[in-house]
Short mmCIF file of C-alpha atoms and ligand atoms in Angstrom, two decimals:
data_model
loop_
_atom_site.label_atom_id
_atom_site.label_comp_id
_atom_site.label_asym_id
_atom_site.label_seq_id
_atom_site.Cartn_x
_atom_site.Cartn_y
_atom_site.Cartn_z
CA UNK A 13 -45.36 -32.04 -35.44
CA UNK A 14 -45.24 -29.42 -33.35
CA UNK A 15 -43.02 -25.69 -34.54
CA UNK A 16 -42.47 -23.74 -30.95
CA UNK A 17 -42.19 -20.18 -31.19
CA UNK A 18 -42.48 -17.14 -28.84
CA UNK A 19 -45.37 -16.10 -29.14
CA UNK A 20 -48.07 -17.12 -30.44
CA UNK A 21 -51.11 -14.12 -32.06
CA UNK A 22 -53.96 -15.18 -31.56
CA UNK A 23 -56.44 -13.08 -33.85
CA UNK A 24 -56.28 -10.20 -37.03
CA UNK A 25 -57.44 -8.16 -36.20
CA UNK A 26 -56.18 -5.08 -35.97
CA UNK A 27 -55.06 -5.55 -31.98
CA UNK A 28 -53.31 -9.10 -33.16
CA UNK A 29 -52.08 -7.58 -35.69
CA UNK A 30 -50.61 -4.46 -34.37
CA UNK A 31 -49.22 -7.02 -31.00
CA UNK A 32 -47.38 -9.33 -33.43
CA UNK A 33 -45.63 -6.05 -35.40
CA UNK A 34 -43.96 -4.75 -32.19
CA UNK A 35 -43.02 -8.52 -31.01
CA UNK A 36 -41.69 -9.39 -34.86
CA UNK A 37 -40.05 -6.57 -34.32
CA UNK A 38 -38.35 -6.23 -31.18
CA UNK A 39 -36.77 -10.12 -32.47
CA UNK A 40 -39.60 -12.28 -31.58
CA UNK A 41 -40.59 -15.20 -33.32
CA UNK A 42 -43.54 -14.74 -33.83
CA UNK A 43 -47.04 -16.52 -35.30
CA UNK A 44 -50.87 -14.51 -35.59
CA UNK A 45 -53.66 -17.67 -36.12
CA UNK A 46 -56.41 -16.08 -37.48
CA UNK A 47 -60.01 -17.69 -37.81
CA UNK A 48 -60.89 -15.75 -40.93
CA UNK A 49 -59.48 -15.77 -44.86
CA UNK A 50 -58.74 -12.47 -44.62
CA UNK A 51 -56.95 -9.55 -42.07
CA UNK A 52 -58.71 -6.91 -40.33
CA UNK A 53 -61.45 -8.71 -38.65
CA UNK A 54 -64.26 -5.72 -37.52
CA UNK A 55 -62.48 -3.86 -40.06
CA UNK A 56 -63.39 -4.10 -43.58
CA UNK A 57 -63.38 -1.97 -46.55
CA UNK A 58 -64.35 -2.74 -49.66
CA UNK A 59 -66.41 -2.05 -52.89
CA UNK A 60 -69.86 -1.61 -53.07
CA UNK A 61 -71.28 -0.82 -56.93
CA UNK A 62 -67.79 0.57 -56.97
CA UNK A 63 -68.24 2.70 -53.86
CA UNK A 64 -65.43 1.99 -51.03
CA UNK A 65 -67.41 1.60 -47.70
CA UNK A 66 -65.58 0.94 -45.02
CA UNK A 67 -68.85 -2.00 -43.63
CA UNK A 68 -67.03 -2.94 -39.91
CA UNK A 69 -64.53 0.39 -37.85
CA UNK A 70 -63.96 3.16 -40.14
CA UNK A 71 -63.92 6.58 -38.30
CA UNK A 72 -60.02 7.81 -36.70
CA UNK A 73 -60.74 10.04 -33.30
CA UNK A 74 -58.87 13.07 -33.07
CA UNK A 75 -57.44 11.35 -30.06
CA UNK A 76 -56.59 8.80 -31.13
CA UNK A 77 -52.82 8.64 -31.29
CA UNK A 78 -52.04 5.48 -31.90
CA UNK A 79 -54.03 4.87 -34.95
CA UNK A 80 -52.40 8.39 -35.77
CA UNK A 81 -49.19 7.07 -35.70
CA UNK A 82 -49.88 3.60 -37.47
CA UNK A 83 -51.13 4.94 -40.31
CA UNK A 84 -48.31 7.44 -40.95
CA UNK A 85 -46.15 4.73 -40.15
CA UNK A 86 -48.07 3.22 -42.66
CA UNK A 87 -47.25 5.64 -46.11
CA UNK A 88 -51.51 6.22 -45.45
CA UNK A 89 -53.07 9.20 -45.12
CA UNK A 90 -56.31 9.84 -43.17
CA UNK A 91 -59.05 12.33 -44.70
CA UNK A 92 -60.98 14.62 -42.18
CA UNK A 93 -64.28 14.14 -41.85
CA UNK A 94 -66.17 15.58 -43.91
CA UNK A 95 -69.78 17.17 -42.40
CA UNK A 96 -70.16 18.46 -37.39
CA UNK A 97 -71.99 15.09 -36.18
CA UNK A 98 -73.89 18.83 -34.95
CA UNK A 99 -75.07 18.98 -38.45
CA UNK A 100 -76.72 16.31 -38.14
CA UNK A 101 -80.52 16.28 -39.18
CA UNK A 102 -82.68 14.14 -36.34
CA UNK A 103 -85.68 12.24 -37.49
CA UNK A 104 -86.89 10.55 -33.88
CA UNK A 105 -91.44 9.38 -34.05
CA UNK A 106 -91.40 10.31 -38.61
CA UNK A 107 -90.82 14.54 -36.94
CA UNK A 108 -87.59 14.90 -38.69
CA UNK A 109 -86.28 18.65 -37.06
CA UNK A 110 -82.20 20.30 -37.64
CA UNK A 111 -81.38 19.17 -33.75
CA UNK A 112 -81.78 17.17 -30.90
CA UNK A 113 -85.48 17.34 -29.89
CA UNK A 114 -84.95 17.71 -26.58
CA UNK A 115 -87.70 19.75 -24.43
CA UNK A 116 -85.42 22.90 -21.97
CA UNK A 117 -85.42 20.48 -18.81
CA UNK A 118 -84.36 17.50 -20.86
CA UNK A 119 -80.89 19.30 -22.42
CA UNK A 120 -80.31 20.99 -18.66
CA UNK A 121 -80.22 17.11 -18.36
CA UNK A 122 -77.81 16.22 -21.11
CA UNK A 123 -76.26 18.86 -20.43
CA UNK A 124 -74.92 18.16 -16.59
CA UNK A 125 -74.45 14.57 -18.13
CA UNK A 126 -71.97 16.14 -19.99
CA UNK A 127 -70.74 17.38 -17.83
CA UNK A 128 -70.32 14.75 -15.17
CA UNK A 129 -68.49 12.42 -17.95
CA UNK A 130 -66.54 14.97 -18.62
CA UNK A 131 -65.04 15.51 -14.72
CA UNK A 132 -64.56 11.07 -14.53
CA UNK A 133 -63.34 11.01 -18.06
CA UNK A 134 -60.22 13.33 -16.72
CA UNK A 135 -60.38 11.11 -13.63
CA UNK A 136 -59.77 7.40 -15.54
CA UNK A 137 -56.42 6.98 -16.14
CA UNK A 138 -55.13 5.96 -19.56
CA UNK A 139 -52.96 3.31 -18.27
CA UNK A 140 -54.75 1.48 -15.60
CA UNK A 141 -59.16 2.80 -17.17
CA UNK A 142 -60.87 -0.12 -15.09
CA UNK A 143 -58.45 -0.29 -12.37
CA UNK A 144 -60.95 3.23 -10.80
CA UNK A 145 -63.66 1.59 -11.64
CA UNK A 146 -66.23 2.71 -9.09
CA UNK A 147 -67.19 -0.98 -7.02
CA UNK A 148 -71.28 -0.12 -5.96
CA UNK A 149 -71.45 3.08 -6.85
CA UNK A 150 -71.65 2.89 -11.00
CA UNK A 151 -75.04 3.71 -12.00
CA UNK A 152 -76.09 2.39 -15.81
CA UNK A 153 -75.93 5.95 -18.23
CA UNK A 154 -80.29 5.52 -18.17
CA UNK A 155 -80.34 5.42 -14.42
CA UNK A 156 -77.62 7.71 -14.16
CA UNK A 157 -80.78 10.56 -17.21
CA UNK A 158 -83.22 9.04 -14.68
CA UNK A 159 -82.27 10.39 -11.49
CA UNK A 160 -81.21 13.50 -12.82
CA UNK A 161 -85.27 14.31 -14.17
CA UNK A 162 -85.38 13.11 -17.96
CA UNK A 163 -88.55 12.54 -19.11
CA UNK A 164 -89.08 9.28 -21.07
CA UNK A 165 -89.54 11.39 -24.31
CA UNK A 166 -86.09 12.84 -24.10
CA UNK A 167 -84.94 9.52 -22.86
CA UNK A 168 -85.44 8.12 -26.10
CA UNK A 169 -83.06 10.49 -28.58
CA UNK A 170 -80.86 10.73 -26.22
CA UNK A 171 -80.52 6.20 -25.99
CA UNK A 172 -80.50 7.03 -30.38
CA UNK A 173 -77.66 9.06 -30.62
CA UNK A 174 -75.82 7.55 -27.86
CA UNK A 175 -77.01 3.45 -28.34
CA UNK A 176 -78.40 2.79 -31.81
CA UNK A 177 -75.95 5.19 -33.75
CA UNK A 178 -73.12 4.76 -30.50
CA UNK A 179 -72.03 2.21 -28.29
CA UNK A 180 -74.74 -0.68 -29.63
CA UNK A 181 -75.03 -1.59 -25.75
CA UNK A 182 -78.81 -0.11 -24.57
CA UNK A 183 -78.22 3.09 -22.25
CA UNK A 184 -79.64 1.01 -19.54
CA UNK A 185 -76.62 -1.00 -19.31
CA UNK A 186 -74.39 1.24 -20.78
CA UNK A 187 -71.52 2.11 -17.38
CA UNK A 188 -71.61 5.14 -16.37
CA UNK A 189 -68.28 4.05 -15.43
CA UNK A 190 -67.18 1.97 -18.97
CA UNK A 191 -69.20 5.03 -20.83
CA UNK A 192 -66.83 8.22 -19.14
CA UNK A 193 -64.10 5.93 -20.28
CA UNK A 194 -65.07 5.81 -24.02
CA UNK A 195 -65.74 9.50 -23.82
CA UNK A 196 -61.30 9.60 -22.10
CA UNK A 197 -60.57 8.11 -25.28
CA UNK A 198 -61.78 9.18 -27.31
CA UNK A 199 -60.92 13.75 -26.05
CA UNK A 200 -63.61 14.47 -24.59
CA UNK A 201 -67.64 14.82 -23.77
CA UNK A 202 -68.83 15.70 -27.48
CA UNK A 203 -65.36 14.82 -28.85
CA UNK A 204 -65.07 11.91 -31.65
CA UNK A 205 -64.86 10.82 -35.43
CA UNK A 206 -62.08 13.45 -37.00
CA UNK A 207 -60.85 11.48 -39.38
CA UNK A 208 -61.18 8.63 -41.73
CA UNK A 209 -58.31 6.76 -43.49
CA UNK A 210 -57.83 7.27 -46.75
CA UNK A 211 -58.89 4.64 -49.21
CA UNK A 212 -60.75 3.07 -45.86
CA UNK A 213 -59.73 1.60 -42.85
CA UNK A 214 -59.44 -2.26 -43.55
CA UNK A 215 -55.85 -0.80 -45.37
CA UNK A 216 -54.50 -0.76 -42.32
CA UNK A 217 -54.80 -3.71 -41.17
CA UNK A 218 -54.02 -4.75 -45.01
CA UNK A 219 -50.23 -3.36 -44.44
CA UNK A 220 -50.49 -4.48 -41.13
CA UNK A 221 -50.51 -8.45 -42.29
CA UNK A 222 -48.69 -7.99 -45.67
CA UNK A 223 -45.43 -6.57 -43.53
CA UNK A 224 -46.15 -10.27 -41.53
CA UNK A 225 -45.83 -11.60 -44.33
CA UNK A 226 -46.14 -15.16 -43.65
CA UNK A 227 -46.04 -15.14 -39.22
CA UNK A 228 -49.79 -14.51 -40.93
CA UNK A 229 -51.80 -18.33 -41.54
CA UNK A 230 -55.54 -17.30 -42.59
CA UNK A 231 -57.78 -19.62 -41.49
CA UNK A 232 -56.97 -20.98 -38.81
CA UNK A 233 -59.81 -21.28 -35.89
CA UNK A 234 -58.06 -20.93 -32.58
CA UNK A 235 -59.73 -24.18 -30.45
CA UNK A 236 -57.61 -24.64 -28.13
CA UNK A 237 -55.37 -23.44 -25.35
CA UNK A 238 -53.05 -25.12 -22.60
CA UNK A 239 -50.44 -23.47 -20.54
CA UNK A 240 -47.67 -26.12 -19.40
CA UNK A 241 -44.76 -24.14 -18.93
CA UNK A 242 -45.51 -22.66 -22.65
CA UNK A 243 -47.92 -22.71 -24.53
CA UNK A 244 -49.93 -25.22 -26.64
CA UNK A 245 -51.89 -23.57 -28.68
CA UNK A 246 -55.13 -26.57 -31.11
CA UNK A 247 -56.10 -25.28 -33.42
CA UNK A 248 -58.04 -26.00 -37.08
CA UNK A 249 -57.19 -26.69 -40.93
CA UNK A 250 -59.70 -27.69 -43.17
CA UNK A 251 -61.09 -29.85 -40.97
CA UNK A 252 -58.76 -30.98 -39.42
CA UNK A 253 -56.77 -30.45 -36.26
CA UNK A 254 -53.02 -29.61 -35.86
CA UNK A 255 -50.38 -28.07 -33.12
CA UNK A 256 -48.16 -25.44 -32.23
CA UNK A 257 -46.39 -24.67 -28.84
CA UNK A 258 -45.20 -20.99 -28.25
CA UNK A 259 -43.89 -19.78 -25.33
CA UNK A 260 -46.43 -17.64 -25.23
CA UNK A 261 -49.72 -16.51 -26.42
CA UNK A 262 -51.78 -12.85 -26.53
CA UNK A 263 -55.72 -12.90 -27.04
CA UNK A 264 -56.23 -10.85 -29.77
CA UNK A 265 -59.76 -11.55 -29.89
CA UNK A 266 -63.10 -10.06 -28.80
CA UNK A 267 -64.73 -11.89 -25.59
CA UNK A 268 -68.09 -13.13 -27.73
CA UNK A 269 -65.86 -15.61 -28.12
CA UNK A 270 -64.04 -16.91 -25.56
CA UNK A 271 -66.38 -19.75 -25.09
CA UNK A 272 -64.98 -20.98 -28.28
CA UNK A 273 -61.68 -21.72 -26.68
CA UNK A 274 -61.17 -24.87 -24.08
CA UNK A 275 -59.22 -23.23 -22.19
CA UNK A 276 -56.81 -25.18 -19.34
CA UNK A 277 -56.80 -24.32 -17.17
CA UNK A 278 -60.31 -22.12 -17.21
CA UNK A 279 -59.32 -18.81 -17.35
CA UNK A 280 -60.43 -17.42 -13.76
CA UNK A 281 -63.67 -15.59 -13.03
CA UNK A 282 -63.39 -11.57 -13.65
CA UNK A 283 -62.41 -12.70 -17.82
CA UNK A 284 -64.99 -15.70 -17.65
CA UNK A 285 -67.96 -13.93 -16.59
CA UNK A 286 -67.04 -10.54 -19.97
CA UNK A 287 -67.01 -13.53 -22.03
CA UNK A 288 -71.04 -14.06 -20.99
CA UNK A 289 -70.80 -11.06 -24.06
CA UNK A 290 -73.48 -9.43 -22.19
CA UNK A 291 -71.53 -6.25 -22.19
CA UNK A 292 -70.71 -6.16 -26.56
CA UNK A 293 -73.94 -5.14 -28.56
CA UNK A 294 -75.38 -5.87 -31.34
CA UNK A 295 -75.21 -4.22 -34.35
CA UNK A 296 -75.20 -3.97 -38.09
CA UNK A 297 -73.77 -1.30 -41.41
CA UNK A 298 -75.14 -0.36 -45.08
CA UNK A 299 -74.48 0.18 -48.05
CA UNK A 300 -76.78 1.27 -50.61
CA UNK A 301 -75.29 2.37 -54.20
CA UNK A 302 -77.24 3.96 -56.29
CA UNK A 303 -76.92 4.70 -60.26
CA UNK A 304 -76.89 8.59 -59.85
CA UNK A 305 -76.04 11.37 -57.43
CA UNK A 306 -78.78 10.99 -54.27
CA UNK A 307 -80.78 14.44 -52.04
CA UNK A 308 -79.92 12.24 -49.10
CA UNK A 309 -79.16 14.44 -46.04
CA UNK A 310 -74.98 14.41 -45.60
CA UNK A 311 -75.27 12.76 -42.22
CA UNK A 312 -78.81 11.73 -40.69
CA UNK A 313 -79.33 10.50 -36.58
CA UNK A 314 -82.83 8.46 -36.91
CA UNK A 315 -84.20 5.81 -33.77
CA UNK A 316 -85.05 3.73 -37.16
CA UNK A 317 -82.85 0.48 -37.25
CA UNK A 318 -81.21 2.10 -39.92
CA UNK A 319 -80.21 4.17 -37.07
CA UNK A 320 -76.91 6.98 -38.37
CA UNK A 321 -77.16 7.66 -41.79
CA UNK A 322 -74.66 9.30 -43.96
CA UNK A 323 -73.51 10.39 -47.98
CA UNK A 324 -70.75 8.64 -49.57
CA UNK A 325 -68.61 9.06 -52.48
CA UNK A 326 -68.65 7.33 -55.76
CA UNK A 327 -66.61 7.69 -59.47
CA UNK A 328 -70.43 9.76 -59.95
CA UNK A 329 -70.84 12.09 -57.20
CA UNK A 330 -72.32 10.94 -53.86
CA UNK A 331 -74.01 8.27 -54.99
CA UNK A 332 -73.86 6.06 -51.51
CA UNK A 333 -76.26 6.27 -47.93
CA UNK A 334 -74.09 4.53 -44.97
CA UNK A 335 -75.89 3.17 -42.01
CA UNK A 336 -74.48 2.57 -38.66
CA UNK A 337 -77.84 1.25 -37.01
CA UNK A 338 -77.41 -1.19 -33.02
CA UNK A 339 -78.46 -1.02 -29.67
CA UNK A 340 -82.50 -1.92 -29.52
CA UNK A 341 -84.28 -1.51 -32.35
CA UNK A 342 -82.23 -3.60 -34.02
CA UNK A 343 -82.69 -6.50 -31.24
CA UNK A 344 -85.84 -6.67 -33.25
CA UNK A 345 -84.43 -6.33 -36.95
CA UNK A 346 -82.05 -9.24 -36.96
CA UNK A 347 -84.90 -11.49 -36.29
CA UNK A 348 -85.90 -11.03 -39.44
CA UNK A 349 -84.50 -12.90 -42.68
CA UNK A 350 -81.85 -11.28 -44.48
CA UNK A 351 -84.25 -10.20 -47.68
CA UNK A 352 -87.08 -8.93 -45.62
CA UNK A 353 -84.12 -6.81 -43.59
CA UNK A 354 -83.39 -4.92 -47.08
CA UNK A 355 -87.05 -4.77 -48.70
CA UNK A 356 -87.63 -2.89 -44.78
CA UNK A 357 -84.36 -0.93 -45.33
CA UNK A 358 -85.36 0.70 -48.69
CA UNK A 359 -88.55 1.50 -47.88
CA UNK A 360 -86.98 3.22 -45.35
CA UNK A 361 -85.21 5.49 -47.23
CA UNK A 362 -87.71 5.79 -49.52
CA UNK A 363 -89.94 6.74 -47.32
CA UNK A 364 -87.68 9.41 -44.76
CA UNK A 365 -86.51 10.89 -47.70
CA UNK A 366 -87.62 9.69 -51.08
CA UNK A 367 -84.72 7.96 -52.09
CA UNK A 368 -84.90 5.22 -54.64
CA UNK A 369 -84.39 1.77 -55.89
CA UNK A 370 -80.68 0.98 -55.11
CA UNK A 371 -78.83 -0.05 -57.70
CA UNK A 372 -76.62 -2.42 -54.87
CA UNK A 373 -77.27 -3.27 -50.53
CA UNK A 374 -74.72 -4.69 -48.66
CA UNK A 375 -75.44 -5.98 -45.23
CA UNK A 376 -72.24 -6.43 -42.89
CA UNK A 377 -74.41 -7.74 -39.68
CA UNK A 378 -71.32 -8.05 -37.42
CA UNK A 379 -73.87 -9.38 -34.60
CA UNK A 380 -74.39 -12.99 -36.62
CA UNK A 381 -70.55 -13.05 -37.43
CA UNK A 382 -68.84 -16.44 -37.18
CA UNK A 383 -65.61 -14.57 -36.23
CA UNK A 384 -66.94 -11.48 -34.05
CA UNK A 385 -70.74 -12.19 -32.57
CA UNK A 386 -71.30 -8.77 -31.57
CA UNK A 387 -69.65 -4.72 -31.36
CA UNK A 388 -67.72 -3.85 -28.94
CA UNK A 389 -66.61 -3.94 -25.65
CA UNK A 390 -69.17 -1.54 -23.37
CA UNK A 391 -69.17 -3.07 -20.13
CA UNK A 392 -72.30 -3.27 -18.10
CA UNK A 393 -72.30 -1.76 -14.71
CA UNK A 394 -70.10 -4.26 -12.38
CA UNK A 395 -68.61 -4.98 -16.18
CA UNK A 396 -65.97 -2.75 -15.53
CA UNK A 397 -64.64 -3.80 -11.93
CA UNK A 398 -64.77 -7.59 -13.16
CA UNK A 399 -61.85 -5.99 -15.97
CA UNK A 400 -59.85 -4.33 -14.00
CA UNK A 401 -60.12 -7.54 -11.37
CA UNK A 402 -58.99 -9.20 -14.81
CA UNK A 403 -55.38 -6.98 -15.70
CA UNK A 404 -53.66 -7.55 -18.77
CA UNK A 405 -52.88 -11.20 -18.56
CA UNK A 406 -54.08 -15.27 -17.33
CA UNK A 407 -50.20 -16.77 -16.80
CA UNK A 408 -48.88 -17.67 -20.43
CA UNK A 409 -52.35 -15.16 -21.73
CA UNK A 410 -52.35 -11.67 -22.31
CA UNK A 411 -55.60 -9.47 -22.88
CA UNK A 412 -54.31 -7.65 -26.24
CA UNK A 413 -54.33 -3.60 -26.18
CA UNK A 414 -53.01 -1.26 -24.14
CA UNK A 415 -53.72 2.74 -23.65
CA UNK A 416 -55.21 4.82 -26.61
CA UNK A 417 -55.22 8.34 -25.61
CA UNK A 418 -53.69 10.28 -23.02
CA UNK A 419 -54.08 11.99 -20.43
CA UNK A 420 -55.78 15.57 -22.57
CA UNK A 421 -54.66 18.46 -20.80
CA UNK A 422 -56.39 20.28 -18.20
CA UNK A 423 -57.36 23.34 -19.01
C1 LIG B 20 -69.79 -2.08 -37.00
C2 LIG B 20 -68.55 -1.14 -37.00
C3 LIG B 20 -67.61 0.24 -36.90
C4 LIG B 20 -67.49 0.29 -36.22
N1 LIG B 20 -67.07 1.84 -35.35
C5 LIG B 20 -65.98 2.08 -36.05
C6 LIG B 20 -65.22 3.21 -35.29
O1 LIG B 20 -65.50 4.50 -35.77
N2 LIG B 20 -63.56 3.41 -35.41
C7 LIG B 20 -63.47 2.87 -33.85
O2 LIG B 20 -62.96 3.70 -33.50
N3 LIG B 20 -63.87 1.13 -33.40
C8 LIG B 20 -65.53 1.48 -34.30
N4 LIG B 20 -65.40 0.41 -34.06
C9 LIG B 20 -64.46 -0.40 -33.51
C10 LIG B 20 -63.63 -1.39 -33.49
O3 LIG B 20 -63.43 -1.62 -35.22
C11 LIG B 20 -62.77 -2.16 -33.51
O4 LIG B 20 -63.02 -2.43 -31.78
C12 LIG B 20 -61.45 -3.49 -33.71
O5 LIG B 20 -62.22 -3.00 -34.84
C13 LIG B 20 -61.13 -4.89 -33.03
O6 LIG B 20 -60.16 -4.68 -33.05
P1 LIG B 20 -59.04 -6.43 -32.93
O7 LIG B 20 -58.54 -7.02 -32.98
O8 LIG B 20 -59.17 -5.80 -31.08
O9 LIG B 20 -61.24 -6.81 -32.54
P2 LIG B 20 -60.98 -8.26 -34.35
O10 LIG B 20 -61.15 -6.93 -35.14
O11 LIG B 20 -62.79 -8.43 -33.90
O12 LIG B 20 -59.92 -8.99 -34.76
C14 LIG B 20 -60.72 -10.46 -33.11
C15 LIG B 20 -59.77 -11.40 -34.81
O13 LIG B 20 -59.51 -12.29 -33.68
C16 LIG B 20 -60.12 -13.48 -34.98
N5 LIG B 20 -60.14 -14.62 -34.44
C17 LIG B 20 -61.66 -14.72 -33.73
N6 LIG B 20 -61.76 -15.80 -32.99
C18 LIG B 20 -60.31 -16.45 -33.20
C19 LIG B 20 -60.38 -18.01 -32.85
N7 LIG B 20 -61.01 -18.29 -31.63
N8 LIG B 20 -58.83 -17.89 -33.29
C20 LIG B 20 -58.58 -17.72 -34.35
N9 LIG B 20 -58.59 -16.23 -34.62
C21 LIG B 20 -60.37 -16.00 -34.05
C22 LIG B 20 -61.85 -12.85 -35.40
O14 LIG B 20 -61.21 -13.77 -36.99
C23 LIG B 20 -61.61 -11.16 -36.10
O15 LIG B 20 -60.01 -11.31 -36.68
C24 LIG B 20 -66.76 -0.11 -35.24
C25 LIG B 20 -67.10 -1.55 -35.25
C26 LIG B 20 -68.57 -2.70 -35.63
C27 LIG B 20 -68.03 -4.14 -35.48
#
């Protein structure tokens, strides 16, 4: 027998939970179907060897107005980031430097790229960011840098910062316009990562899920969506298939997982093409917790499979190191078995910073995770136009999410 609801939300990540909360707040009968046994999706806070670590999304940008408001509404706090990105130590090609290793000429290209990004970001409409995507001329970030004369060494340093330690999609697959949209959401060039959530970003999802109570059903992966004047939803529970009906459905899962759902009628071509997953990179976070305080740089940008590294505090001081890495160095690494990856990671930390054997190591390789299969959406050249064409609804199916930032005031 199938129950009927006003709206079914697919995915209990932050976007699905926020959508469900708003709909329930308007008095609608909402149910959220979530494949995992926990809320939060690509945010997940856990304790590793007594240290609280965010294994997924972590940093909140000053420009993330919606997130800041949500954190306050849930009675949570934001903690300012202890160190700024500009204070990072750089380890590129085995050489350690105190600043981004660029020749004067490459530095000038890099500066021009930021100016061009800032200009493009100012032109992005927060209400419809993808509508303004240039159709015929949207180079990749790498093509833009090459056309402006950046050297191979310079490209490697920029790739390390922007891809390995940031967007996770190689610069050759990242559209310049899409990057400008990302810059706009972060409040402008060089902005972002100003805060983290006290106690971890996972607490935001937990707070939202708690408020929704039994409306959220876990371990319930959706496998079919049929539009027939309403929406018939097929989902699995403990190896059995169930059905429920709703007036409308909100899709709040990554494009990479659309392929696991049978859509009837099929998705329109722009959405189907985005679902190929090319626009998501690979990403992994690792946490290393030591028996006592460690002497490691507070922030380090490296071109190794450990990417961006920072120290974290536990009860006994700076006893943890967290690594975030994506893009090219990680693509090769993820072909190795788990124990080999851990061994290599520990050896890298010993080689770069002389760190001892850690007491506990945890790895979260999101691109291998069945319910994310990638990092996050960064449009490739041409994808931005597809997203604009896809819009936000397809019949009775709606894409979750809305503008996360406000337009910067012209200075
Ligand atoms: C390692 C990492 C670091 C990051 N760092 C930051 C950061 O510092 N700052 C920042 O702003 N962002 C960061 N992000 C991005 C941020 O975490 C995501 O953009 C955000 O969490 C996505 O939320 P979402 O609800 O859209 O998707 P998700 O969190 O992926 O939620 C989708 C949900 O749908 C569920 N699902 C999937 N398929 C089905 C199905 N068939 N049926 C039912 N449920 C399904 C999934 O299990 C999941 O719970 C990071 C992401 C990663 C992976």
